[in-house]
mmCIF file of C-alpha atoms in Angstrom:
data_model
loop_
_atom_site.group_PDB
_atom_site.id
_atom_site.type_symbol
_atom_site.label_atom_id
_atom_site.label_comp_id
_atom_site.label_asym_id
_atom_site.label_seq_id
_atom_site.Cartn_x
_atom_site.Cartn_y
_atom_site.Cartn_z
ATOM 1 C CA MET A 1153 -4.882 -143.816 -36.487
ATOM 2 C CA LEU A 1154 -4.119 -142.250 -33.193
ATOM 3 C CA ALA A 1155 -6.045 -143.221 -30.126
ATOM 4 C CA SER A 1156 -8.286 -140.355 -28.505
ATOM 5 C CA ALA A 1157 -7.094 -138.913 -25.096
ATOM 6 C CA GLY A 1158 -8.689 -136.798 -22.569
ATOM 7 C CA MET A 1159 -9.787 -136.533 -18.708
ATOM 8 C CA LEU A 1160 -10.987 -139.631 -17.000
ATOM 9 C CA SER A 1161 -11.360 -137.959 -13.696
ATOM 10 C CA LEU A 1162 -11.044 -134.453 -12.325
ATOM 11 C CA SER A 1163 -10.536 -133.352 -8.544
ATOM 12 C CA VAL A 1164 -9.748 -130.104 -6.878
ATOM 13 C CA ASN A 1165 -8.692 -128.950 -3.369
ATOM 14 C CA TYR A 1166 -8.352 -125.720 -1.798
ATOM 15 C CA PRO A 1167 -7.258 -124.432 1.578
ATOM 16 C CA GLN A 1168 -9.737 -124.058 4.451
ATOM 17 C CA ARG A 1169 -8.546 -120.474 5.173
ATOM 18 C CA VAL A 1170 -10.754 -118.055 3.543
ATOM 19 C CA VAL A 1171 -9.362 -114.530 3.588
ATOM 20 C CA THR A 1172 -11.783 -111.595 2.789
ATOM 21 C CA ASN A 1173 -11.041 -107.924 1.789
ATOM 22 C CA ALA A 1174 -12.264 -107.006 5.326
ATOM 23 C CA ASP A 1175 -9.572 -109.582 6.736
ATOM 24 C CA ILE A 1176 -6.818 -107.743 4.665
ATOM 25 C CA ARG A 1177 -7.919 -104.301 5.754
ATOM 26 C CA SER A 1178 -7.809 -105.094 9.418
ATOM 27 C CA ARG A 1179 -4.446 -106.863 9.056
ATOM 28 C CA ALA A 1180 -2.662 -104.272 7.118
ATOM 29 C CA PRO A 1181 -4.652 -100.941 7.533
ATOM 30 C CA LEU A 1182 -1.729 -98.796 6.599
ATOM 31 C CA VAL A 1183 -1.088 -100.594 3.363
ATOM 32 C CA ALA A 1184 -4.886 -100.581 2.591
ATOM 33 C CA ALA A 1185 -5.039 -96.659 3.285
ATOM 34 C CA GLU A 1186 -2.008 -96.334 0.610
ATOM 35 C CA ALA A 1187 -3.139 -99.052 -1.760
ATOM 36 C CA GLU A 1188 -3.348 -96.701 -4.967
ATOM 37 C CA SER A 1189 0.342 -96.409 -4.630
ATOM 38 C CA LYS A 1190 1.116 -99.972 -4.305
ATOM 39 C CA SER A 1191 1.855 -102.945 -6.786
ATOM 40 C CA LEU A 1192 -1.707 -104.086 -7.538
ATOM 41 C CA ALA A 1193 -2.766 -100.554 -8.482
ATOM 42 C CA ARG A 1194 0.238 -100.130 -10.651
ATOM 43 C CA LEU A 1195 -0.089 -103.385 -12.281
ATOM 44 C CA TRP A 1196 -3.637 -102.881 -13.221
ATOM 45 C CA ALA A 1197 -3.717 -99.107 -13.790
ATOM 46 C CA GLY A 1198 -5.723 -97.613 -16.267
ATOM 47 C CA GLN A 1199 -6.041 -94.265 -18.368
ATOM 48 C CA ARG A 1200 -9.068 -92.627 -18.329
ATOM 49 C CA LYS A 1201 -10.558 -92.349 -21.979
ATOM 50 C CA SER A 1202 -13.795 -92.250 -23.557
ATOM 51 C CA ALA A 1203 -15.476 -95.612 -24.206
ATOM 52 C CA GLU A 1204 -14.570 -95.246 -28.002
ATOM 53 C CA GLU A 1205 -11.101 -94.922 -27.228
ATOM 54 C CA LEU A 1206 -10.879 -98.044 -24.785
ATOM 55 C CA GLY A 1207 -10.020 -101.331 -26.177
ATOM 56 C CA HIS A 1208 -11.585 -104.611 -25.024
ATOM 57 C CA TRP A 1209 -9.264 -105.128 -22.401
ATOM 58 C CA ALA A 1210 -9.224 -101.571 -20.748
ATOM 59 C CA LEU A 1211 -12.972 -101.222 -21.314
ATOM 60 C CA ALA A 1212 -13.577 -104.443 -19.380
ATOM 61 C CA MET A 1213 -11.258 -103.397 -16.584
ATOM 62 C CA GLU A 1214 -12.638 -99.873 -16.258
ATOM 63 C CA PRO A 1215 -15.472 -100.506 -13.721
ATOM 64 C CA HIS A 1216 -12.832 -102.006 -11.371
ATOM 65 C CA LEU A 1217 -10.445 -99.110 -11.165
ATOM 66 C CA GLY A 1218 -12.485 -97.352 -8.328
ATOM 67 C CA ASP A 1219 -11.706 -100.659 -6.104
ATOM 68 C CA SER A 1220 -8.404 -100.775 -4.393
ATOM 69 C CA PHE A 1221 -8.759 -104.597 -4.695
ATOM 70 C CA ARG A 1222 -9.373 -104.454 -8.434
ATOM 71 C CA GLY A 1223 -12.437 -106.848 -8.161
ATOM 72 C CA ALA A 1224 -11.010 -109.287 -5.873
ATOM 73 C CA VAL A 1225 -13.554 -110.384 -3.268
ATOM 74 C CA GLU A 1226 -11.960 -113.426 -1.426
ATOM 75 C CA ARG A 1227 -9.095 -115.746 -1.848
ATOM 76 C CA ARG A 1228 -8.141 -119.077 -0.109
ATOM 77 C CA HIS A 1229 -4.589 -119.054 1.646
ATOM 78 C CA LEU A 1230 -2.563 -121.803 3.048
ATOM 79 C CA ALA A 1231 -2.892 -122.231 6.760
ATOM 80 C CA PRO A 1232 0.043 -123.104 8.973
ATOM 81 C CA GLY A 1233 1.024 -126.697 8.628
ATOM 82 C CA GLU A 1234 -0.429 -126.800 4.931
ATOM 83 C CA SER A 1235 1.718 -126.707 1.660
ATOM 84 C CA SER A 1236 1.418 -127.107 -2.081
ATOM 85 C CA LEU A 1237 2.218 -130.542 -1.591
ATOM 86 C CA SER A 1238 -0.538 -131.493 1.066
ATOM 87 C CA LEU A 1239 -2.959 -129.738 -1.151
ATOM 88 C CA GLU A 1240 -1.783 -131.873 -4.377
ATOM 89 C CA LEU A 1241 -2.075 -135.081 -2.397
ATOM 90 C CA VAL A 1242 -5.502 -134.909 -1.414
ATOM 91 C CA ALA A 1243 -6.633 -134.000 -4.981
ATOM 92 C CA ALA A 1244 -4.306 -136.703 -6.512
ATOM 93 C CA ARG A 1245 -5.722 -139.627 -4.228
ATOM 94 C CA GLU A 1246 -9.214 -138.530 -5.187
ATOM 95 C CA ALA A 1247 -8.722 -138.369 -8.790
ATOM 96 C CA ILE A 1248 -7.018 -141.789 -8.855
ATOM 97 C CA ALA A 1249 -10.122 -143.303 -6.576
ATOM 98 C CA ARG A 1250 -12.863 -141.555 -8.700
ATOM 99 C CA CYS A 1251 -11.861 -143.313 -12.049
ATOM 100 C CA GLY A 1252 -11.589 -146.726 -10.233
ATOM 101 C CA LEU A 1253 -7.885 -146.969 -10.634
ATOM 102 C CA GLU A 1254 -5.479 -148.553 -8.054
ATOM 103 C CA PRO A 1255 -2.020 -146.612 -7.614
ATOM 104 C CA SER A 1256 -0.352 -149.080 -9.582
ATOM 105 C CA ASP A 1257 -2.120 -148.285 -12.742
ATOM 106 C CA ILE A 1258 -0.727 -144.665 -12.960
ATOM 107 C CA ASP A 1259 2.642 -145.130 -15.191
ATOM 108 C CA LEU A 1260 3.475 -141.204 -15.383
ATOM 109 C CA VAL A 1261 3.014 -138.275 -13.012
ATOM 110 C CA ILE A 1262 3.502 -134.870 -14.315
ATOM 111 C CA GLY A 1263 3.762 -132.017 -11.799
ATOM 112 C CA THR A 1264 3.302 -128.337 -12.364
ATOM 113 C CA SER A 1265 3.339 -126.710 -9.129
ATOM 114 C CA PHE A 1266 3.699 -122.931 -8.894
ATOM 115 C CA LEU A 1267 5.871 -122.626 -7.130
ATOM 116 C CA PRO A 1268 6.881 -126.115 -5.562
ATOM 117 C CA ASP A 1269 7.577 -126.506 -1.720
ATOM 118 C CA GLN A 1270 11.223 -126.643 -2.264
ATOM 119 C CA ILE A 1271 13.830 -124.605 -4.096
ATOM 120 C CA GLY A 1272 15.186 -126.529 -7.384
ATOM 121 C CA VAL A 1273 12.806 -129.518 -7.865
ATOM 122 C CA GLY A 1274 9.158 -129.789 -8.187
ATOM 123 C CA ASN A 1275 6.652 -131.701 -6.433
ATOM 124 C CA ALA A 1276 5.991 -134.507 -8.874
ATOM 125 C CA THR A 1277 8.405 -137.258 -7.138
ATOM 126 C CA PHE A 1278 7.181 -136.319 -3.858
ATOM 127 C CA VAL A 1279 3.679 -137.084 -4.849
ATOM 128 C CA CYS A 1280 4.902 -140.600 -6.197
ATOM 129 C CA LYS A 1281 6.737 -141.227 -2.909
ATOM 130 C CA HIS A 1282 3.705 -140.397 -0.596
ATOM 131 C CA LEU A 1283 1.151 -142.053 -2.712
ATOM 132 C CA GLY A 1284 3.250 -145.078 -3.084
ATOM 133 C CA LEU A 1285 3.361 -144.955 -6.925
ATOM 134 C CA ARG A 1286 6.068 -146.760 -8.918
ATOM 135 C CA ALA A 1287 5.435 -144.316 -11.895
ATOM 136 C CA ALA A 1288 7.793 -141.978 -13.751
ATOM 137 C CA ALA A 1289 7.828 -138.259 -12.214
ATOM 138 C CA TRP A 1290 8.165 -135.426 -14.353
ATOM 139 C CA ASN A 1291 7.896 -131.697 -13.508
ATOM 140 C CA LEU A 1292 6.754 -129.200 -16.210
ATOM 141 C CA GLU A 1293 6.663 -125.328 -15.175
ATOM 142 C CA SER A 1294 4.797 -122.975 -17.690
ATOM 143 C CA ALA A 1295 3.693 -120.669 -15.290
ATOM 144 C CA CYS A 1296 -0.305 -120.006 -15.287
ATOM 145 C CA SER A 1297 -0.307 -122.173 -18.282
ATOM 146 C CA GLY A 1298 0.978 -125.150 -16.700
ATOM 147 C CA SER A 1299 -2.012 -127.436 -16.395
ATOM 148 C CA LEU A 1300 -3.119 -126.755 -20.102
ATOM 149 C CA VAL A 1301 0.448 -127.276 -21.485
ATOM 150 C CA ALA A 1302 0.542 -130.470 -19.054
ATOM 151 C CA PHE A 1303 -2.822 -131.839 -20.447
ATOM 152 C CA GLN A 1304 -1.586 -131.314 -23.668
ATOM 153 C CA THR A 1305 1.381 -132.973 -23.067
ATOM 154 C CA ALA A 1306 -0.298 -135.983 -21.275
ATOM 155 C CA CYS A 1307 -2.761 -136.573 -24.236
ATOM 156 C CA ALA A 1308 0.048 -136.499 -26.801
ATOM 157 C CA LEU A 1309 1.738 -139.144 -24.877
ATOM 158 C CA VAL A 1310 -1.258 -141.441 -24.358
ATOM 159 C CA GLN A 1311 -2.255 -140.989 -28.075
ATOM 160 C CA ALA A 1312 1.194 -142.046 -29.035
ATOM 161 C CA GLY A 1313 1.002 -145.077 -26.998
ATOM 162 C CA LYS A 1314 3.908 -144.068 -24.507
ATOM 163 C CA PHE A 1315 1.913 -144.027 -21.512
ATOM 164 C CA GLN A 1316 -1.652 -145.325 -20.594
ATOM 165 C CA LYS A 1317 -2.703 -143.589 -17.673
ATOM 166 C CA ILE A 1318 -1.223 -140.096 -16.710
ATOM 167 C CA LEU A 1319 -1.623 -138.398 -13.482
ATOM 168 C CA VAL A 1320 -1.467 -134.468 -13.696
ATOM 169 C CA VAL A 1321 -1.148 -132.633 -10.482
ATOM 170 C CA THR A 1322 -1.087 -128.911 -10.313
ATOM 171 C CA SER A 1323 -1.132 -126.434 -7.452
ATOM 172 C CA CYS A 1324 -0.520 -122.680 -6.520
ATOM 173 C CA ALA A 1325 0.662 -121.407 -3.511
ATOM 174 C CA TYR A 1326 1.008 -117.590 -4.392
ATOM 175 C CA SER A 1327 0.315 -116.576 -0.773
ATOM 176 C CA ARG A 1328 3.593 -117.778 0.295
ATOM 177 C CA TYR A 1329 5.309 -115.581 -2.284
ATOM 178 C CA SER A 1330 3.570 -112.349 -1.585
ATOM 179 C CA ASP A 1331 4.615 -109.741 0.682
ATOM 180 C CA VAL A 1332 1.921 -108.888 3.381
ATOM 181 C CA ASN A 1333 3.099 -105.060 3.388
ATOM 182 C CA ASP A 1334 2.248 -104.836 -0.221
ATOM 183 C CA THR A 1335 -1.130 -105.035 -2.315
ATOM 184 C CA PHE A 1336 0.272 -107.645 -4.934
ATOM 185 C CA GLY A 1337 -1.154 -110.590 -2.768
ATOM 186 C CA TRP A 1338 -4.752 -109.385 -2.839
ATOM 187 C CA PHE A 1339 -5.500 -110.590 -5.910
ATOM 188 C CA VAL A 1340 -3.865 -114.121 -5.705
ATOM 189 C CA GLY A 1341 -4.765 -117.179 -3.865
ATOM 190 C CA ASP A 1342 -3.876 -120.898 -3.383
ATOM 191 C CA GLY A 1343 -5.453 -124.092 -4.610
ATOM 192 C CA SER A 1344 -4.489 -127.464 -6.215
ATOM 193 C CA ALA A 1345 -6.248 -130.047 -8.719
ATOM 194 C CA ALA A 1346 -5.501 -133.324 -10.307
ATOM 195 C CA PHE A 1347 -6.692 -135.139 -13.161
ATOM 196 C CA ILE A 1348 -5.939 -138.502 -14.856
ATOM 197 C CA VAL A 1349 -5.360 -138.562 -18.572
ATOM 198 C CA GLY A 1350 -6.092 -141.846 -20.572
ATOM 199 C CA GLU A 1351 -7.561 -143.320 -23.625
ATOM 200 C CA VAL A 1352 -11.072 -141.979 -24.155
ATOM 201 C CA PRO A 1353 -13.846 -143.023 -26.747
ATOM 202 C CA ALA A 1354 -13.221 -141.894 -30.300
ATOM 203 C CA GLY A 1355 -14.218 -138.257 -30.897
ATOM 204 C CA GLU A 1356 -14.145 -137.208 -27.343
ATOM 205 C CA GLY A 1357 -11.342 -135.462 -25.272
ATOM 206 C CA LEU A 1358 -8.645 -133.465 -26.872
ATOM 207 C CA LEU A 1359 -9.657 -132.689 -30.320
ATOM 208 C CA ALA A 1360 -7.039 -129.803 -31.247
ATOM 209 C CA HIS A 1361 -4.733 -127.505 -29.642
ATOM 210 C CA ALA A 1362 -2.266 -124.517 -30.255
ATOM 211 C CA ALA A 1363 0.390 -123.035 -28.318
ATOM 212 C CA ARG A 1364 3.320 -120.376 -28.501
ATOM 213 C CA HIS A 1365 5.591 -118.461 -26.176
ATOM 214 C CA THR A 1366 5.089 -115.370 -24.233
ATOM 215 C CA GLY A 1367 8.462 -113.954 -24.691
ATOM 216 C CA GLU A 1368 7.176 -110.452 -24.862
ATOM 217 C CA PHE A 1369 6.811 -110.703 -20.952
ATOM 218 C CA CYS A 1370 10.328 -111.601 -20.423
ATOM 219 C CA GLY A 1371 11.561 -109.689 -17.338
ATOM 220 C CA THR A 1372 8.044 -108.405 -16.199
ATOM 221 C CA PHE A 1373 7.830 -111.130 -13.320
ATOM 222 C CA SER A 1374 10.507 -112.023 -11.042
ATOM 223 C CA TYR A 1375 11.299 -113.848 -7.891
ATOM 224 C CA GLU A 1376 13.707 -112.507 -5.115
ATOM 225 C CA LEU A 1377 15.323 -114.185 -2.397
ATOM 226 C CA GLU A 1378 14.741 -112.144 0.608
ATOM 227 C CA VAL A 1379 15.089 -112.519 4.462
ATOM 228 C CA ASP A 1380 11.845 -112.148 6.592
ATOM 229 C CA PRO A 1381 11.908 -110.306 10.046
ATOM 230 C CA ALA A 1382 12.808 -113.580 11.768
ATOM 231 C CA GLY A 1383 15.871 -113.932 9.856
ATOM 232 C CA SER A 1384 14.498 -116.810 7.718
ATOM 233 C CA PRO A 1385 14.969 -116.622 3.801
ATOM 234 C CA ARG A 1386 12.055 -116.503 1.498
ATOM 235 C CA ILE A 1387 11.370 -116.032 -1.947
ATOM 236 C CA LEU A 1388 8.890 -112.899 -3.167
ATOM 237 C CA MET A 1389 7.156 -112.808 -6.384
ATOM 238 C CA ARG A 1390 7.565 -109.142 -7.950
ATOM 239 C CA ALA A 1391 5.725 -107.603 -10.885
ATOM 240 C CA ASP A 1392 7.387 -105.046 -13.022
ATOM 241 C CA ASP A 1393 5.124 -102.015 -13.538
ATOM 242 C CA SER A 1394 5.071 -102.604 -17.455
ATOM 243 C CA ALA A 1395 3.703 -106.054 -17.048
ATOM 244 C CA GLY A 1396 -0.118 -104.625 -16.957
ATOM 245 C CA ARG A 1397 0.568 -102.376 -19.881
ATOM 246 C CA LEU A 1398 2.170 -105.338 -21.815
ATOM 247 C CA LEU A 1399 -0.810 -107.744 -21.069
ATOM 248 C CA ALA A 1400 -3.137 -105.119 -22.399
ATOM 249 C CA GLU A 1401 -0.855 -104.620 -25.491
ATOM 250 C CA TYR A 1402 -0.770 -108.394 -26.346
ATOM 251 C CA GLN A 1403 -3.700 -110.194 -24.822
ATOM 252 C CA ASP A 1404 -5.848 -109.452 -27.881
ATOM 253 C CA GLY A 1405 -3.279 -111.195 -30.156
ATOM 254 C CA TYR A 1406 -2.875 -114.007 -27.676
ATOM 255 C CA VAL A 1407 -6.644 -114.836 -27.473
ATOM 256 C CA LEU A 1408 -7.407 -114.439 -31.188
ATOM 257 C CA SER A 1409 -4.616 -116.383 -32.580
ATOM 258 C CA MET A 1410 -4.741 -119.344 -30.209
ATOM 259 C CA THR A 1411 -8.544 -119.682 -30.173
ATOM 260 C CA GLN A 1412 -8.651 -119.297 -34.042
ATOM 261 C CA GLU A 1413 -5.765 -121.935 -34.639
ATOM 262 C CA ALA A 1414 -7.210 -124.184 -32.377
ATOM 263 C CA LEU A 1415 -10.615 -124.203 -33.868
ATOM 264 C CA ALA A 1416 -9.436 -124.257 -37.258
ATOM 265 C CA ARG A 1417 -7.250 -127.429 -36.554
ATOM 266 C CA ALA A 1418 -10.525 -129.032 -35.037
ATOM 267 C CA SER A 1419 -12.511 -127.766 -37.962
ATOM 268 C CA LEU A 1420 -15.008 -126.171 -35.499
ATOM 269 C CA ARG A 1421 -16.711 -122.585 -35.435
ATOM 270 C CA LEU A 1422 -17.209 -120.349 -32.184
ATOM 271 C CA ASP A 1423 -20.701 -120.974 -32.324
ATOM 272 C CA GLU A 1424 -20.428 -124.857 -31.886
ATOM 273 C CA ILE A 1425 -18.604 -124.215 -28.491
ATOM 274 C CA LYS A 1426 -20.816 -124.740 -25.350
ATOM 275 C CA LEU A 1427 -18.306 -123.476 -22.997
ATOM 276 C CA PHE A 1428 -15.333 -121.244 -22.739
ATOM 277 C CA ALA A 1429 -13.111 -122.068 -19.799
ATOM 278 C CA PHE A 1430 -9.542 -120.238 -19.350
ATOM 279 C CA ASN A 1431 -7.290 -118.988 -16.507
ATOM 280 C CA THR A 1432 -9.069 -115.843 -15.003
ATOM 281 C CA PRO A 1433 -6.265 -113.769 -13.689
ATOM 282 C CA THR A 1434 -8.283 -110.787 -13.107
ATOM 283 C CA ALA A 1435 -12.127 -110.077 -12.249
ATOM 284 C CA TRP A 1436 -12.741 -108.807 -15.790
ATOM 285 C CA PHE A 1437 -10.966 -111.532 -17.843
ATOM 286 C CA HIS A 1438 -14.310 -113.417 -18.915
ATOM 287 C CA ARG A 1439 -16.241 -110.310 -19.935
ATOM 288 C CA TYR A 1440 -13.178 -108.978 -22.140
ATOM 289 C CA PHE A 1441 -12.524 -112.586 -23.512
ATOM 290 C CA ALA A 1442 -16.340 -112.544 -24.475
ATOM 291 C CA ALA A 1443 -16.394 -109.024 -25.938
ATOM 292 C CA LEU A 1444 -13.242 -109.733 -27.954
ATOM 293 C CA LEU A 1445 -14.474 -112.888 -29.529
ATOM 294 C CA GLY A 1446 -18.163 -111.689 -29.879
ATOM 295 C CA ILE A 1447 -19.925 -114.166 -27.714
ATOM 296 C CA ASP A 1448 -22.277 -114.155 -24.927
ATOM 297 C CA VAL A 1449 -20.613 -113.859 -21.609
ATOM 298 C CA GLU A 1450 -23.078 -116.499 -20.087
ATOM 299 C CA ARG A 1451 -21.022 -118.948 -22.359
ATOM 300 C CA THR A 1452 -18.026 -118.107 -20.071
ATOM 301 C CA ILE A 1453 -17.057 -119.438 -16.496
ATOM 302 C CA THR A 1454 -15.172 -117.731 -13.901
ATOM 303 C CA THR A 1455 -14.270 -118.571 -10.220
ATOM 304 C CA TYR A 1456 -12.224 -115.307 -9.746
ATOM 305 C CA PRO A 1457 -14.654 -113.841 -7.120
ATOM 306 C CA ILE A 1458 -14.254 -116.873 -4.615
ATOM 307 C CA LEU A 1459 -10.868 -118.125 -5.590
ATOM 308 C CA ALA A 1460 -8.986 -115.137 -7.112
ATOM 309 C CA ASN A 1461 -5.876 -115.736 -9.190
ATOM 310 C CA ILE A 1462 -4.869 -119.333 -8.579
ATOM 311 C CA GLY A 1463 -2.608 -119.567 -11.405
ATOM 312 C CA PRO A 1464 -2.197 -122.923 -13.055
ATOM 313 C CA VAL A 1465 -5.173 -124.300 -11.262
ATOM 314 C CA LEU A 1466 -7.580 -121.722 -12.738
ATOM 315 C CA ILE A 1467 -8.464 -123.866 -15.815
ATOM 316 C CA PRO A 1468 -9.159 -127.174 -13.907
ATOM 317 C CA ALA A 1469 -10.843 -125.176 -11.196
ATOM 318 C CA SER A 1470 -13.320 -123.597 -13.807
ATOM 319 C CA LEU A 1471 -13.871 -126.996 -15.531
ATOM 320 C CA HIS A 1472 -14.491 -128.600 -12.131
ATOM 321 C CA PHE A 1473 -16.758 -125.689 -11.051
ATOM 322 C CA ALA A 1474 -18.895 -125.888 -14.255
ATOM 323 C CA ALA A 1475 -19.133 -129.751 -14.523
ATOM 324 C CA SER A 1476 -20.457 -129.966 -11.004
ATOM 325 C CA ARG A 1477 -23.222 -127.373 -11.787
ATOM 326 C CA GLY A 1478 -24.414 -128.880 -15.009
ATOM 327 C CA ARG A 1479 -22.800 -126.233 -17.208
ATOM 328 C CA ILE A 1480 -21.209 -129.238 -19.250
ATOM 329 C CA ALA A 1481 -22.280 -132.509 -20.023
ATOM 330 C CA ARG A 1482 -20.830 -135.498 -21.922
ATOM 331 C CA GLY A 1483 -20.605 -134.606 -25.522
ATOM 332 C CA ASP A 1484 -20.350 -130.788 -25.023
ATOM 333 C CA LEU A 1485 -17.551 -129.051 -26.785
ATOM 334 C CA VAL A 1486 -15.359 -126.758 -24.609
ATOM 335 C CA LEU A 1487 -12.601 -124.301 -25.571
ATOM 336 C CA LEU A 1488 -9.780 -123.946 -23.052
ATOM 337 C CA PHE A 1489 -7.613 -120.940 -23.287
ATOM 338 C CA SER A 1490 -4.537 -119.808 -21.192
ATOM 339 C CA VAL A 1491 -1.932 -117.147 -20.955
ATOM 340 C CA GLY A 1492 1.181 -117.480 -18.912
ATOM 341 C CA SER A 1493 3.936 -114.711 -18.472
ATOM 342 C CA VAL A 1494 7.358 -115.593 -19.383
ATOM 343 C CA SER A 1495 6.192 -118.883 -20.600
ATOM 344 C CA SER A 1496 3.297 -119.823 -22.920
ATOM 345 C CA THR A 1497 -0.069 -118.966 -24.307
ATOM 346 C CA ALA A 1498 -2.274 -122.040 -25.269
ATOM 347 C CA ALA A 1499 -5.618 -122.991 -26.353
ATOM 348 C CA ALA A 1500 -7.481 -126.360 -26.676
ATOM 349 C CA VAL A 1501 -10.643 -127.786 -28.017
ATOM 350 C CA VAL A 1502 -12.026 -130.633 -25.907
ATOM 351 C CA ARG A 1503 -15.457 -132.841 -26.350
ATOM 352 C CA TRP A 1504 -16.306 -133.286 -22.702
ATOM 353 C CA GLY A 1505 -16.636 -137.127 -21.797
ATOM 354 C CA ASP A 1506 -17.714 -139.235 -18.857
ATOM 355 C CA VAL A 1507 -15.089 -137.396 -16.534
ATOM 356 C CA ALA A 1508 -15.595 -138.728 -12.748
ATOM 357 C CA LEU A 1509 -15.660 -135.608 -10.661
ATOM 358 C CA GLY A 1510 -14.211 -135.214 -7.284
ATOM 359 C CA ALA A 1511 -16.092 -133.655 -4.410
ATOM 360 C CA ASP A 1512 -16.989 -130.086 -4.971
ATOM 361 C CA PRO A 1513 -15.335 -127.767 -2.214
ATOM 362 C CA LEU A 1514 -17.251 -124.908 -3.312
ATOM 363 C CA ALA A 1515 -20.923 -126.489 -3.084
ATOM 364 C CA GLY A 1516 -23.102 -123.853 -2.433
ATOM 365 C CA LEU A 1517 -21.291 -121.104 -3.735
#
């Protein structure tokens, strides 16, 4: 019989620099004045229809269409001298320490940086070097689903007896790849998380999971190499105008198929789940999710108002936020869901265990 595997510790870390909507307006007043013709408005555009004609996604989005920021309030951005690696190292050190481990206890590091600090390779080996680890270093890329896919992978490796203690480190540095002269960067932020995966008591940790590709989004998001005003090369993230429409078209199927498959594999029902935690790429995603599944929105969690879209860090951020505030305790069932464009959509059912939490950078919020 396979061992049970799950999180032993969970830590998060965010940049100290908070960027508000007022900051953005004062920094780029001309862009703000033309916001409705820019990328963010085109990405999350809506068609004015009656309530009866709107699907769950469009209906949840509708109240935000009059807001140029589409519901984003503030976000954390890298300050000069900060990098995705510097954020990851803080979270990783704390994750190791919180569960009473030494660096020598870690036998694998899975890095899922979106995007890493350097072109061509991820941050995993750099994490090992800076922390003095002798572990194997693997980089895994699955866009916004990265942390959930890495969690599933780490649990499978522990269950199979291939590794004992796996450090998963994830980060998002969207601000570095956003053009200040466009609005696409208004709904994204930066952050990092780290967690240790190992053997847990029987019946805890990962109970079941499901995943499939999101090939429907091929071509919708791209990365372009440009030259900044100072003559230095930089990578910018772009979204095709079709991205929002395709998400609205396929999102229902992703959510329903993944959650139903994961629940069926765990032999559980929706009403048995205490908390639903997922990547929340928009201000309305938790309300959309709740309406689609027919659950109370109070059973969901979102950090979007204070962190915006932080890609693969969203799920561990939501888990840490919820656990730090007593929303989940040992023995509670949690359903995780993510969708990553041009990567994977996935779901997992977890019985929350004795997870050692790192300090709460968002305490009081």
